[in-house]
Amino acid sequence: MGEWKSNKPEGMGVIVTEESRYEGEVRSGYKHGQGKEMFKNGDKYIGHYVNGRPEGSGEYLWARLTSSYRGAFKNGLRHGMGVWVQNGDRY
């Protein structure tokens, strides 16, 4: 992990859990800012986080579906404008 502030990870760092590995900005121990997260099942999220959840602009790639979504996220979910790509087709 990177730096510590008030006994919590802060700054650039790595957070590893049973389900994923996150590399990027951390605030008060949470994924917060720009980062990328690789999941155990092969999925990947690259983008912005707020308080541990995808928020703002980002891209989620599903390994099994060979699909991706690039656009807006809110509270960890796809939200608003974005582009879904599946098998080369854009929606």
PDB file of C-alpha atoms in Angstrom:
ATOM      1  CA  MET A   1       0.000   0.000   0.000  1.00  0.00           C
ATOM      2  CA  GLY A   2       1.065   3.605  -0.433  1.00  0.00           C
ATOM      3  CA  GLU A   3       0.876   6.297   2.258  1.00  0.00           C
ATOM      4  CA  TRP A   4      -1.122   6.413   5.509  1.00  0.00           C
ATOM      5  CA  LYS A   5      -3.140   9.251   7.039  1.00  0.00           C
ATOM      6  CA  SER A   6      -5.058   8.970  10.337  1.00  0.00           C
ATOM      7  CA  ASN A   7      -4.366   5.207  10.364  1.00  0.00           C
ATOM      8  CA  LYS A   8      -5.990   4.723   6.933  1.00  0.00           C
ATOM      9  CA  PRO A   9      -4.477   4.162   3.475  1.00  0.00           C
ATOM     10  CA  GLU A  10      -4.174   7.417   1.496  1.00  0.00           C
ATOM     11  CA  GLY A  11      -2.742   8.404  -1.904  1.00  0.00           C
ATOM     12  CA  MET A  12      -1.704   5.939  -4.622  1.00  0.00           C
ATOM     13  CA  GLY A  13      -1.960   2.315  -3.611  1.00  0.00           C
ATOM     14  CA  VAL A  14      -3.187  -1.234  -4.074  1.00  0.00           C
ATOM     15  CA  ILE A  15      -6.200  -2.873  -2.398  1.00  0.00           C
ATOM     16  CA  VAL A  16      -6.447  -6.663  -2.656  1.00  0.00           C
ATOM     17  CA  THR A  17      -9.540  -8.655  -1.608  1.00  0.00           C
ATOM     18  CA  GLU A  18     -10.705 -12.216  -2.272  1.00  0.00           C
ATOM     19  CA  GLU A  19     -12.701 -10.940  -5.269  1.00  0.00           C
ATOM     20  CA  SER A  20     -10.481  -8.286  -6.859  1.00  0.00           C
ATOM     21  CA  ARG A  21      -7.282  -6.281  -7.064  1.00  0.00           C
ATOM     22  CA  TYR A  22      -7.503  -2.469  -7.269  1.00  0.00           C
ATOM     23  CA  GLU A  23      -4.652  -0.171  -8.251  1.00  0.00           C
ATOM     24  CA  GLY A  24      -5.083   3.591  -8.075  1.00  0.00           C
ATOM     25  CA  GLU A  25      -6.008   6.484  -5.850  1.00  0.00           C
ATOM     26  CA  VAL A  26      -7.142   5.793  -2.282  1.00  0.00           C
ATOM     27  CA  ARG A  27      -8.730   8.127   0.267  1.00  0.00           C
ATOM     28  CA  SER A  28      -9.466   7.137   3.881  1.00  0.00           C
ATOM     29  CA  GLY A  29      -9.003   3.473   2.927  1.00  0.00           C
ATOM     30  CA  TYR A  30     -11.533   3.587   0.049  1.00  0.00           C
ATOM     31  CA  LYS A  31     -11.025   3.411  -3.708  1.00  0.00           C
ATOM     32  CA  HIS A  32     -11.405   7.100  -4.511  1.00  0.00           C
ATOM     33  CA  GLY A  33     -10.225   8.862  -7.666  1.00  0.00           C
ATOM     34  CA  GLN A  34      -8.792   7.280 -10.806  1.00  0.00           C
ATOM     35  CA  GLY A  35      -8.032   3.560 -10.754  1.00  0.00           C
ATOM     36  CA  LYS A  36      -8.456   0.115 -12.248  1.00  0.00           C
ATOM     37  CA  GLU A  37      -9.897  -3.015 -10.710  1.00  0.00           C
ATOM     38  CA  MET A  38      -9.368  -6.560 -11.977  1.00  0.00           C
ATOM     39  CA  PHE A  39     -11.865  -9.141 -10.746  1.00  0.00           C
ATOM     40  CA  LYS A  40     -11.284 -12.820 -10.030  1.00  0.00           C
ATOM     41  CA  ASN A  41     -13.660 -13.810 -12.880  1.00  0.00           C
ATOM     42  CA  GLY A  42     -11.631 -11.829 -15.451  1.00  0.00           C
ATOM     43  CA  ASP A  43     -13.861  -8.728 -15.560  1.00  0.00           C
ATOM     44  CA  LYS A  44     -12.201  -5.317 -15.367  1.00  0.00           C
ATOM     45  CA  TYR A  45     -13.220  -1.747 -14.476  1.00  0.00           C
ATOM     46  CA  ILE A  46     -11.081   1.253 -15.378  1.00  0.00           C
ATOM     47  CA  GLY A  47     -12.240   4.695 -14.358  1.00  0.00           C
ATOM     48  CA  HIS A  48     -13.215   6.983 -11.551  1.00  0.00           C
ATOM     49  CA  TYR A  49     -14.302   5.936  -8.035  1.00  0.00           C
ATOM     50  CA  VAL A  50     -15.973   7.795  -5.160  1.00  0.00           C
ATOM     51  CA  ASN A  51     -16.064   6.232  -1.685  1.00  0.00           C
ATOM     52  CA  GLY A  52     -15.251   2.755  -3.000  1.00  0.00           C
ATOM     53  CA  ARG A  53     -17.729   2.643  -5.925  1.00  0.00           C
ATOM     54  CA  PRO A  54     -17.507   3.457  -9.621  1.00  0.00           C
ATOM     55  CA  GLU A  55     -18.740   7.026 -10.094  1.00  0.00           C
ATOM     56  CA  GLY A  56     -18.420   9.335 -13.084  1.00  0.00           C
ATOM     57  CA  SER A  57     -16.629   8.259 -16.247  1.00  0.00           C
ATOM     58  CA  GLY A  58     -15.383   4.696 -16.662  1.00  0.00           C
ATOM     59  CA  GLU A  59     -15.313   1.465 -18.639  1.00  0.00           C
ATOM     60  CA  TYR A  60     -16.399  -2.007 -17.507  1.00  0.00           C
ATOM     61  CA  LEU A  61     -15.279  -5.039 -19.522  1.00  0.00           C
ATOM     62  CA  TRP A  62     -16.986  -8.416 -19.087  1.00  0.00           C
ATOM     63  CA  ALA A  63     -14.550 -11.240 -19.820  1.00  0.00           C
ATOM     64  CA  ARG A  64     -17.131 -13.997 -20.441  1.00  0.00           C
ATOM     65  CA  LEU A  65     -19.474 -11.920 -22.589  1.00  0.00           C
ATOM     66  CA  THR A  66     -16.736 -10.214 -24.620  1.00  0.00           C
ATOM     67  CA  SER A  67     -18.719  -7.029 -23.953  1.00  0.00           C
ATOM     68  CA  SER A  68     -17.915  -3.612 -22.606  1.00  0.00           C
ATOM     69  CA  TYR A  69     -19.684  -0.474 -21.431  1.00  0.00           C
ATOM     70  CA  ARG A  70     -17.973   2.906 -21.582  1.00  0.00           C
ATOM     71  CA  GLY A  71     -19.760   5.878 -20.113  1.00  0.00           C
ATOM     72  CA  ALA A  72     -21.253   7.255 -16.916  1.00  0.00           C
ATOM     73  CA  PHE A  73     -21.539   5.428 -13.596  1.00  0.00           C
ATOM     74  CA  LYS A  74     -23.376   6.478 -10.458  1.00  0.00           C
ATOM     75  CA  ASN A  75     -23.199   4.745  -7.089  1.00  0.00           C
ATOM     76  CA  GLY A  76     -21.507   1.715  -8.679  1.00  0.00           C
ATOM     77  CA  LEU A  77     -24.031   1.251 -11.517  1.00  0.00           C
ATOM     78  CA  ARG A  78     -24.219   2.224 -15.188  1.00  0.00           C
ATOM     79  CA  HIS A  79     -26.092   5.512 -15.331  1.00  0.00           C
ATOM     80  CA  GLY A  80     -26.862   8.030 -18.058  1.00  0.00           C
ATOM     81  CA  MET A  81     -24.999   8.241 -21.354  1.00  0.00           C
ATOM     82  CA  GLY A  82     -22.740   5.429 -22.462  1.00  0.00           C
ATOM     83  CA  VAL A  83     -21.847   2.976 -25.221  1.00  0.00           C
ATOM     84  CA  TRP A  84     -22.377  -0.778 -24.954  1.00  0.00           C
ATOM     85  CA  VAL A  85     -20.218  -2.922 -27.264  1.00  0.00           C
ATOM     86  CA  GLN A  86     -20.971  -6.610 -27.736  1.00  0.00           C
ATOM     87  CA  ASN A  87     -19.434  -8.853 -30.391  1.00  0.00           C
ATOM     88  CA  GLY A  88     -18.274  -5.770 -32.299  1.00  0.00           C
ATOM     89  CA  ASP A  89     -21.733  -4.152 -32.384  1.00  0.00           C
ATOM     90  CA  ARG A  90     -22.178  -0.739 -30.708  1.00  0.00           C
ATOM     91  CA  TYR A  91     -25.390   0.253 -28.944  1.00  0.00           C
TER      92      TYR A  91
END
